[in-house]
Amino acid sequence: MSTLQYRLPQKRCLVTELPGPKSTALAARRRAAVGAGVTSVLPIYVADADGAVVVDVDGNSLIDLGAGIAVTSVGASNPAVVAAVQQQVARFTHTCF
């Protein structure tokens, strides 16, 4: 098994309160534009993710303790998964909210 190389440091680092000002502004924009029936419990807006870390739009790095099965198994932004997704979306995409 090969050693994984990560783009992002695999550690928690807070640079603002949570949620930060950019996440707060995005939440207000969402409330104004999206019906209340479509919800999210995450108080931040993710800008990047790698391995077990997500970085929000305010620059806070957080350990992803809410990851789903796929991310828990292979990590966020795993290069093999990214390549497979790119190959698939070149053929067909279907988006839902």
Short mmCIF file of N, CA, C and O in Angstrom, two decimals:
data_model
loop_
_atom_site.label_atom_id
_atom_site.label_comp_id
_atom_site.label_asym_id
_atom_site.label_seq_id
_atom_site.Cartn_x
_atom_site.Cartn_y
_atom_site.Cartn_z
N MET A 1 0.83 -1.17 0.00
CA MET A 1 0.00 0.00 0.00
C MET A 1 0.88 1.24 0.00
O MET A 1 1.85 1.33 0.74
N SER A 2 0.55 2.21 -0.84
CA SER A 2 1.37 3.41 -0.95
C SER A 2 1.00 4.43 0.13
O SER A 2 -0.09 4.42 0.68
N THR A 3 1.92 5.32 0.40
CA THR A 3 1.69 6.39 1.35
C THR A 3 0.97 7.52 0.63
O THR A 3 1.37 7.94 -0.44
N LEU A 4 -0.10 8.01 1.23
CA LEU A 4 -0.86 9.10 0.62
C LEU A 4 -0.17 10.43 0.87
O LEU A 4 0.36 10.68 1.96
N GLN A 5 -0.19 11.28 -0.13
CA GLN A 5 0.31 12.65 -0.01
C GLN A 5 -0.91 13.57 -0.01
O GLN A 5 -1.76 13.46 -0.89
N TYR A 6 -1.00 14.44 0.95
CA TYR A 6 -2.14 15.33 1.07
C TYR A 6 -1.79 16.74 0.62
O TYR A 6 -0.68 17.22 0.87
N ARG A 7 -2.75 17.43 -0.02
CA ARG A 7 -2.57 18.82 -0.40
C ARG A 7 -2.69 19.75 0.81
O ARG A 7 -2.05 20.79 0.86
N LEU A 8 -3.57 19.36 1.74
CA LEU A 8 -3.85 20.19 2.90
C LEU A 8 -3.27 19.56 4.16
O LEU A 8 -3.29 18.33 4.30
N PRO A 9 -2.76 20.37 5.09
CA PRO A 9 -2.31 19.81 6.36
C PRO A 9 -3.47 19.09 7.04
O PRO A 9 -4.59 19.60 7.07
N GLN A 10 -3.21 17.93 7.58
CA GLN A 10 -4.25 17.13 8.22
C GLN A 10 -4.35 17.49 9.69
O GLN A 10 -4.03 16.71 10.58
N LYS A 11 -4.77 18.75 9.95
CA LYS A 11 -4.93 19.22 11.32
C LYS A 11 -6.00 20.29 11.37
O LYS A 11 -6.33 20.93 10.38
N ARG A 12 -6.55 20.50 12.55
CA ARG A 12 -7.58 21.51 12.79
C ARG A 12 -6.91 22.84 13.05
O ARG A 12 -5.92 22.93 13.78
N CYS A 13 -7.45 23.90 12.44
CA CYS A 13 -6.91 25.24 12.65
C CYS A 13 -8.04 26.24 12.48
O CYS A 13 -8.59 26.38 11.38
N LEU A 14 -8.41 26.93 13.55
CA LEU A 14 -9.46 27.93 13.49
C LEU A 14 -8.85 29.31 13.36
O LEU A 14 -7.97 29.69 14.13
N VAL A 15 -9.34 30.08 12.36
CA VAL A 15 -8.87 31.45 12.17
C VAL A 15 -9.99 32.47 12.40
O VAL A 15 -9.72 33.66 12.48
N THR A 16 -11.23 31.99 12.48
CA THR A 16 -12.38 32.84 12.82
C THR A 16 -13.27 32.07 13.78
O THR A 16 -13.08 30.88 14.01
N GLU A 17 -14.29 32.76 14.29
CA GLU A 17 -15.33 32.06 15.04
C GLU A 17 -16.09 31.18 14.05
O GLU A 17 -15.97 31.35 12.85
N LEU A 18 -16.88 30.24 14.58
CA LEU A 18 -17.70 29.39 13.72
C LEU A 18 -19.17 29.69 13.95
O LEU A 18 -19.60 29.68 15.10
N PRO A 19 -19.94 29.94 12.95
CA PRO A 19 -19.49 30.13 11.59
C PRO A 19 -18.81 31.49 11.43
O PRO A 19 -19.12 32.44 12.16
N GLY A 20 -17.91 31.56 10.48
CA GLY A 20 -17.20 32.81 10.21
C GLY A 20 -18.06 33.78 9.41
O GLY A 20 -19.18 33.46 8.99
N PRO A 21 -17.55 34.97 9.14
CA PRO A 21 -18.34 35.99 8.45
C PRO A 21 -18.74 35.60 7.02
O PRO A 21 -19.87 35.91 6.60
N LYS A 22 -17.90 34.93 6.30
CA LYS A 22 -18.26 34.53 4.93
C LYS A 22 -19.33 33.43 4.95
O LYS A 22 -20.26 33.46 4.14
N SER A 23 -19.19 32.47 5.85
CA SER A 23 -20.22 31.42 5.97
C SER A 23 -21.54 32.02 6.42
O SER A 23 -22.61 31.64 5.94
N THR A 24 -21.49 32.99 7.33
CA THR A 24 -22.71 33.65 7.79
C THR A 24 -23.40 34.38 6.64
O THR A 24 -24.63 34.31 6.49
N ALA A 25 -22.62 35.07 5.81
CA ALA A 25 -23.20 35.78 4.66
C ALA A 25 -23.80 34.80 3.66
O ALA A 25 -24.88 35.05 3.11
N LEU A 26 -23.13 33.68 3.41
CA LEU A 26 -23.67 32.68 2.49
C LEU A 26 -24.95 32.06 3.04
O LEU A 26 -25.89 31.78 2.29
N ALA A 27 -25.01 31.85 4.35
CA ALA A 27 -26.23 31.30 4.96
C ALA A 27 -27.40 32.27 4.78
O ALA A 27 -28.52 31.84 4.48
N ALA A 28 -27.15 33.56 4.94
CA ALA A 28 -28.21 34.56 4.74
C ALA A 28 -28.67 34.56 3.28
O ALA A 28 -29.87 34.62 3.00
N ARG A 29 -27.72 34.48 2.38
CA ARG A 29 -28.07 34.43 0.96
C ARG A 29 -28.90 33.19 0.64
O ARG A 29 -29.88 33.25 -0.09
N ARG A 30 -28.51 32.06 1.22
CA ARG A 30 -29.26 30.83 0.99
C ARG A 30 -30.69 30.94 1.52
O ARG A 30 -31.64 30.53 0.87
N ARG A 31 -30.83 31.47 2.75
CA ARG A 31 -32.17 31.62 3.33
C ARG A 31 -33.07 32.49 2.44
O ARG A 31 -34.27 32.25 2.34
N ALA A 32 -32.48 33.47 1.79
CA ALA A 32 -33.26 34.37 0.93
C ALA A 32 -33.64 33.72 -0.40
O ALA A 32 -34.62 34.11 -1.01
N ALA A 33 -32.87 32.72 -0.82
CA ALA A 33 -33.07 32.17 -2.17
C ALA A 33 -33.60 30.74 -2.21
O ALA A 33 -34.12 30.32 -3.23
N VAL A 34 -33.47 30.00 -1.13
CA VAL A 34 -33.80 28.58 -1.13
C VAL A 34 -34.91 28.31 -0.10
O VAL A 34 -34.84 28.82 1.03
N GLY A 35 -35.88 27.52 -0.50
CA GLY A 35 -36.97 27.16 0.40
C GLY A 35 -36.49 26.45 1.65
O GLY A 35 -35.47 25.74 1.63
N ALA A 36 -37.21 26.62 2.74
CA ALA A 36 -36.82 26.05 4.04
C ALA A 36 -36.87 24.52 4.04
O ALA A 36 -36.26 23.89 4.91
N GLY A 37 -37.55 23.91 3.07
CA GLY A 37 -37.62 22.45 3.00
C GLY A 37 -36.31 21.80 2.61
O GLY A 37 -36.09 20.62 2.84
N VAL A 38 -35.42 22.57 2.01
CA VAL A 38 -34.09 22.07 1.64
C VAL A 38 -33.13 22.62 2.68
O VAL A 38 -32.89 23.82 2.74
N THR A 39 -32.59 21.75 3.49
CA THR A 39 -31.82 22.22 4.63
C THR A 39 -30.44 21.58 4.71
O THR A 39 -30.16 20.58 4.05
N SER A 40 -29.61 22.14 5.54
CA SER A 40 -28.29 21.61 5.85
C SER A 40 -28.03 21.90 7.31
O SER A 40 -28.38 22.97 7.81
N VAL A 41 -27.40 20.97 8.00
CA VAL A 41 -27.10 21.20 9.41
C VAL A 41 -25.68 21.72 9.61
O VAL A 41 -25.31 22.10 10.71
N LEU A 42 -24.90 21.76 8.54
CA LEU A 42 -23.53 22.24 8.63
C LEU A 42 -23.54 23.77 8.69
O LEU A 42 -24.05 24.42 7.79
N PRO A 43 -22.98 24.38 9.74
CA PRO A 43 -23.04 25.83 9.88
C PRO A 43 -21.98 26.57 9.05
O PRO A 43 -21.90 27.78 9.12
N ILE A 44 -21.19 25.84 8.30
CA ILE A 44 -20.13 26.44 7.49
C ILE A 44 -20.35 26.09 6.02
O ILE A 44 -21.15 25.21 5.70
N TYR A 45 -19.62 26.77 5.15
CA TYR A 45 -19.64 26.47 3.71
C TYR A 45 -18.24 26.03 3.32
O TYR A 45 -17.28 26.78 3.49
N VAL A 46 -18.14 24.82 2.82
CA VAL A 46 -16.84 24.21 2.53
C VAL A 46 -16.29 24.73 1.21
O VAL A 46 -16.99 24.74 0.19
N ALA A 47 -15.02 25.14 1.22
CA ALA A 47 -14.33 25.61 0.02
C ALA A 47 -13.38 24.56 -0.52
O ALA A 47 -13.11 24.51 -1.71
N ASP A 48 -12.86 23.69 0.34
CA ASP A 48 -11.87 22.69 -0.07
C ASP A 48 -11.91 21.54 0.92
O ASP A 48 -12.35 21.70 2.06
N ALA A 49 -11.45 20.40 0.48
CA ALA A 49 -11.36 19.24 1.36
C ALA A 49 -10.25 18.32 0.84
O ALA A 49 -10.02 18.24 -0.37
N ASP A 50 -9.59 17.65 1.75
CA ASP A 50 -8.52 16.72 1.39
C ASP A 50 -8.31 15.79 2.57
O ASP A 50 -8.22 16.25 3.71
N GLY A 51 -8.26 14.50 2.29
CA GLY A 51 -8.09 13.54 3.37
C GLY A 51 -9.24 13.63 4.34
O GLY A 51 -10.39 13.47 3.98
N ALA A 52 -8.94 13.92 5.61
CA ALA A 52 -9.97 13.99 6.65
C ALA A 52 -10.22 15.42 7.10
O ALA A 52 -10.76 15.66 8.17
N VAL A 53 -9.84 16.40 6.28
CA VAL A 53 -9.96 17.80 6.66
C VAL A 53 -10.80 18.55 5.64
O VAL A 53 -10.66 18.35 4.44
N VAL A 54 -11.69 19.43 6.13
CA VAL A 54 -12.41 20.35 5.27
C VAL A 54 -11.99 21.77 5.65
O VAL A 54 -11.70 22.05 6.81
N VAL A 55 -11.93 22.63 4.66
CA VAL A 55 -11.59 24.04 4.88
C VAL A 55 -12.80 24.86 4.45
O VAL A 55 -13.29 24.70 3.34
N ASP A 56 -13.28 25.71 5.35
CA ASP A 56 -14.46 26.51 5.00
C ASP A 56 -14.05 27.78 4.26
O ASP A 56 -12.87 28.08 4.09
N VAL A 57 -15.05 28.53 3.81
CA VAL A 57 -14.80 29.74 3.03
C VAL A 57 -14.09 30.83 3.83
O VAL A 57 -13.54 31.77 3.25
N ASP A 58 -14.05 30.68 5.15
CA ASP A 58 -13.36 31.63 6.00
C ASP A 58 -11.92 31.22 6.31
O ASP A 58 -11.21 31.94 7.00
N GLY A 59 -11.50 30.06 5.81
CA GLY A 59 -10.13 29.59 6.04
C GLY A 59 -9.95 28.71 7.25
O GLY A 59 -8.82 28.36 7.60
N ASN A 60 -11.03 28.32 7.92
CA ASN A 60 -10.94 27.41 9.06
C ASN A 60 -10.76 25.98 8.57
O ASN A 60 -11.49 25.54 7.68
N SER A 61 -9.80 25.27 9.11
CA SER A 61 -9.60 23.85 8.79
C SER A 61 -10.22 23.01 9.91
O SER A 61 -9.90 23.21 11.08
N LEU A 62 -11.09 22.10 9.52
CA LEU A 62 -11.82 21.29 10.50
C LEU A 62 -11.68 19.81 10.16
O LEU A 62 -11.63 19.43 8.99
N ILE A 63 -11.62 18.98 11.18
CA ILE A 63 -11.60 17.54 10.97
C ILE A 63 -13.00 17.11 10.58
O ILE A 63 -13.98 17.47 11.24
N ASP A 64 -13.11 16.36 9.49
CA ASP A 64 -14.42 15.96 8.96
C ASP A 64 -14.95 14.76 9.72
O ASP A 64 -14.75 13.62 9.33
N LEU A 65 -15.66 15.02 10.81
CA LEU A 65 -16.23 13.94 11.62
C LEU A 65 -17.62 13.53 11.13
O LEU A 65 -18.21 12.61 11.66
N GLY A 66 -18.13 14.20 10.11
CA GLY A 66 -19.44 13.88 9.57
C GLY A 66 -19.36 13.27 8.18
O GLY A 66 -20.36 13.24 7.47
N ALA A 67 -18.21 12.79 7.80
CA ALA A 67 -18.03 12.24 6.46
C ALA A 67 -18.91 11.01 6.25
O ALA A 67 -19.19 10.26 7.17
N GLY A 68 -19.30 10.83 5.00
CA GLY A 68 -20.08 9.65 4.63
C GLY A 68 -19.16 8.46 4.40
O GLY A 68 -17.94 8.54 4.55
N ILE A 69 -19.75 7.36 4.02
CA ILE A 69 -19.01 6.11 3.84
C ILE A 69 -17.86 6.26 2.86
O ILE A 69 -16.74 5.82 3.12
N ALA A 70 -18.11 6.87 1.71
CA ALA A 70 -17.06 6.97 0.68
C ALA A 70 -15.88 7.80 1.16
O ALA A 70 -14.72 7.40 1.00
N VAL A 71 -16.14 8.95 1.75
CA VAL A 71 -15.04 9.80 2.21
C VAL A 71 -14.30 9.14 3.37
O VAL A 71 -13.08 9.19 3.44
N THR A 72 -15.02 8.50 4.25
CA THR A 72 -14.37 7.82 5.37
C THR A 72 -13.44 6.74 4.86
O THR A 72 -12.36 6.53 5.40
N SER A 73 -13.83 6.07 3.79
CA SER A 73 -13.03 4.97 3.25
C SER A 73 -11.79 5.44 2.49
O SER A 73 -10.73 4.83 2.62
N VAL A 74 -11.92 6.50 1.68
CA VAL A 74 -10.81 6.88 0.81
C VAL A 74 -10.31 8.30 1.02
O VAL A 74 -9.30 8.69 0.44
N GLY A 75 -11.00 9.10 1.81
CA GLY A 75 -10.59 10.48 2.04
C GLY A 75 -11.17 11.41 1.00
O GLY A 75 -11.47 11.01 -0.12
N ALA A 76 -11.33 12.67 1.36
CA ALA A 76 -11.82 13.67 0.42
C ALA A 76 -10.76 13.96 -0.62
O ALA A 76 -9.56 13.99 -0.31
N SER A 77 -11.18 14.14 -1.84
CA SER A 77 -10.29 14.50 -2.96
C SER A 77 -9.24 13.44 -3.28
O SER A 77 -8.18 13.76 -3.80
N ASN A 78 -9.54 12.19 -2.98
CA ASN A 78 -8.61 11.12 -3.32
C ASN A 78 -8.36 11.16 -4.84
O ASN A 78 -9.30 11.16 -5.63
N PRO A 79 -7.09 11.20 -5.28
CA PRO A 79 -6.79 11.34 -6.71
C PRO A 79 -7.44 10.26 -7.60
O PRO A 79 -7.89 10.57 -8.71
N ALA A 80 -7.53 9.03 -7.14
CA ALA A 80 -8.16 7.98 -7.95
C ALA A 80 -9.65 8.23 -8.11
O ALA A 80 -10.22 8.03 -9.19
N VAL A 81 -10.30 8.71 -7.04
CA VAL A 81 -11.73 9.00 -7.11
C VAL A 81 -11.97 10.23 -7.99
O VAL A 81 -12.89 10.25 -8.82
N VAL A 82 -11.14 11.25 -7.85
CA VAL A 82 -11.28 12.46 -8.67
C VAL A 82 -11.16 12.09 -10.15
O VAL A 82 -11.96 12.54 -10.98
N ALA A 83 -10.18 11.26 -10.51
CA ALA A 83 -10.01 10.85 -11.91
C ALA A 83 -11.23 10.09 -12.42
O ALA A 83 -11.69 10.32 -13.54
N ALA A 84 -11.78 9.20 -11.60
CA ALA A 84 -12.96 8.43 -12.01
C ALA A 84 -14.17 9.35 -12.20
O ALA A 84 -14.94 9.19 -13.16
N VAL A 85 -14.34 10.32 -11.31
CA VAL A 85 -15.45 11.26 -11.43
C VAL A 85 -15.29 12.12 -12.69
O VAL A 85 -16.25 12.32 -13.44
N GLN A 86 -14.09 12.61 -12.94
CA GLN A 86 -13.86 13.41 -14.13
C GLN A 86 -14.18 12.62 -15.40
O GLN A 86 -14.79 13.15 -16.34
N GLN A 87 -13.80 11.36 -15.41
CA GLN A 87 -14.09 10.51 -16.57
C GLN A 87 -15.59 10.34 -16.75
O GLN A 87 -16.11 10.42 -17.86
N GLN A 88 -16.31 10.15 -15.65
CA GLN A 88 -17.76 9.96 -15.73
C GLN A 88 -18.48 11.23 -16.15
O GLN A 88 -19.35 11.21 -17.02
N VAL A 89 -18.15 12.37 -15.56
CA VAL A 89 -18.87 13.60 -15.89
C VAL A 89 -18.59 14.06 -17.31
O VAL A 89 -19.37 14.83 -17.87
N ALA A 90 -17.52 13.60 -17.90
CA ALA A 90 -17.28 13.90 -19.31
C ALA A 90 -18.32 13.19 -20.19
O ALA A 90 -18.58 13.62 -21.30
N ARG A 91 -18.91 12.11 -19.67
CA ARG A 91 -19.92 11.36 -20.41
C ARG A 91 -21.34 11.76 -20.05
O ARG A 91 -22.20 11.83 -20.91
N PHE A 92 -21.60 12.00 -18.77
CA PHE A 92 -22.98 12.29 -18.35
C PHE A 92 -23.00 12.82 -16.94
O PHE A 92 -22.32 12.30 -16.06
N THR A 93 -23.78 13.87 -16.74
CA THR A 93 -24.04 14.36 -15.38
C THR A 93 -25.54 14.57 -15.24
O THR A 93 -26.23 14.89 -16.20
N HIS A 94 -26.01 14.39 -14.04
CA HIS A 94 -27.41 14.65 -13.72
C HIS A 94 -27.40 15.22 -12.32
O HIS A 94 -26.95 14.58 -11.37
N THR A 95 -27.85 16.44 -12.19
CA THR A 95 -27.81 17.06 -10.87
C THR A 95 -29.20 17.23 -10.30
O THR A 95 -30.14 17.51 -11.00
N CYS A 96 -29.28 17.05 -9.02
CA CYS A 96 -30.47 17.33 -8.24
C CYS A 96 -30.05 18.31 -7.17
O CYS A 96 -28.87 18.51 -6.93
N PHE A 97 -31.00 18.90 -6.50
CA PHE A 97 -30.61 19.83 -5.44
C PHE A 97 -29.89 19.08 -4.37
O PHE A 97 -28.93 19.46 -3.83
#
